[in-house]
C-alpha atoms as one frame of an Amber mdcrd trajectory, in Angstrom:
protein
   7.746 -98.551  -9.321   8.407 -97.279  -5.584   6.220 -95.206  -4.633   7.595
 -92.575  -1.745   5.652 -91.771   1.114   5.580 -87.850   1.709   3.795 -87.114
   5.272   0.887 -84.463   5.600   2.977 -81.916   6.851   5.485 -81.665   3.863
   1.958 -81.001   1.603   0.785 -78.684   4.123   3.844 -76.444   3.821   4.029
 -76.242   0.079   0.208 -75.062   0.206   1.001 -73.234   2.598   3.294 -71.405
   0.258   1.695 -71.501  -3.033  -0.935 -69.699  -0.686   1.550 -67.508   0.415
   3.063 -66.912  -3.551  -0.741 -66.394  -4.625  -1.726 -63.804  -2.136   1.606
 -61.709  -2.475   1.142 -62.055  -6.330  -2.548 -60.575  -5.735  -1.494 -58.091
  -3.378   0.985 -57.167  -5.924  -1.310 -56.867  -8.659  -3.776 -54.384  -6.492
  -0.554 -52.378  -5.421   0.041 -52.412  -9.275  -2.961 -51.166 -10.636  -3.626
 -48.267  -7.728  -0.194 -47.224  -8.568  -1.714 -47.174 -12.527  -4.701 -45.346
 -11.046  -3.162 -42.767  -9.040  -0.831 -41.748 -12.167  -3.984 -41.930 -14.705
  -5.136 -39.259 -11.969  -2.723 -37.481 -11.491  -2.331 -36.741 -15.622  -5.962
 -35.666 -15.897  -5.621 -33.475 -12.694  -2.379 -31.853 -14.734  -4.261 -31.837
 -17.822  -7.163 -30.142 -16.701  -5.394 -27.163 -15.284  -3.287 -26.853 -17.718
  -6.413 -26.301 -20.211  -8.127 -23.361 -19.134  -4.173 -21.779 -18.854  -3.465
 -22.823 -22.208  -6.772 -20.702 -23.582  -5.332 -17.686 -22.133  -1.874 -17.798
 -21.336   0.418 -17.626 -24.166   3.602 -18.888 -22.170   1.623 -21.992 -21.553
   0.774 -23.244 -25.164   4.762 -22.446 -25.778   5.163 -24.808 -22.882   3.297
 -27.680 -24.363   4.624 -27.185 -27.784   8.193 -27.529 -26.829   7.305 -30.522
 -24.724   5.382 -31.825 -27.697   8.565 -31.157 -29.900  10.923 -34.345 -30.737
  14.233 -33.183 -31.855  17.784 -33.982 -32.032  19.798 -33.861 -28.665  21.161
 -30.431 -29.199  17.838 -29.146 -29.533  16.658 -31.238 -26.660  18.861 -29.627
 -24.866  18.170 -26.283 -25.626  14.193 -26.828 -25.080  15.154 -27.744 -21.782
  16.647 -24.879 -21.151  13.562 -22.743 -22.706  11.004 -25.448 -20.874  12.714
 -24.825 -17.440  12.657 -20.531 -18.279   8.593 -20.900 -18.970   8.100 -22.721
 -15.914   9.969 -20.141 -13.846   8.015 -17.809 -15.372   4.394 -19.594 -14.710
C-alpha cells in the first residue's frame, strides 16, 4: 500500500471549510427558527385582536367562518369574493 503524503495546508483548508459549512449551517438554523418565531408572533398578535372583535362584531365571526370553510373551487372563489367585501368593510 502507498501511502500519499497530503501537506498541512491541504487539511487546513478543508477545516477550514467544514468550519465554514458548520457555521453557515448554524447561522442558518438561527435565521430559521427567528423566522418560525416572528410568524408564531405574528399569528397570536392577529389572533388576539381578532378575539375581542369577534365577541362583538358580527362581520368578523362571518370573516372567520368563511376562512374556516373548505369548499369546492367555485365556492372558493366566491368566499373570496365575500372574504375580500368583509374586509373592506372592517
Amino acid at each position: 500500500m502507498v501511502r500519499t503524503y497530503k501537506p498541512k495546508t491541504d487539511r487546513r483548508s478543508t477545516d477550514e471549510e467544514r468550519i465554514k459549512n458548520a457555521i453557515s449551517e448554524v447561522t442558518l438554523r438561527v435565521f430559521n427558527e427567528k423566522h418560525l418565531r416572528k410568524e408564531e408572533k405574528m399569528e397570536e398578535k392577529i389572533c388576539s385582536a381578532l378575539k375581542p372583535l369577534s365577541d362583538s362584531d358580527s362581520s368578523v365571526n362571518e370573516l372567520l367562518k368563511l376562512s374556516d370553510e373548505n369548499d369546492d373551487k367555485e365556492s372558493d372563489e366566491e368566499n373570496r369574493k365575500e372574504f375580500d367585501v368583509l374586509i373592506r368593510k372592517i
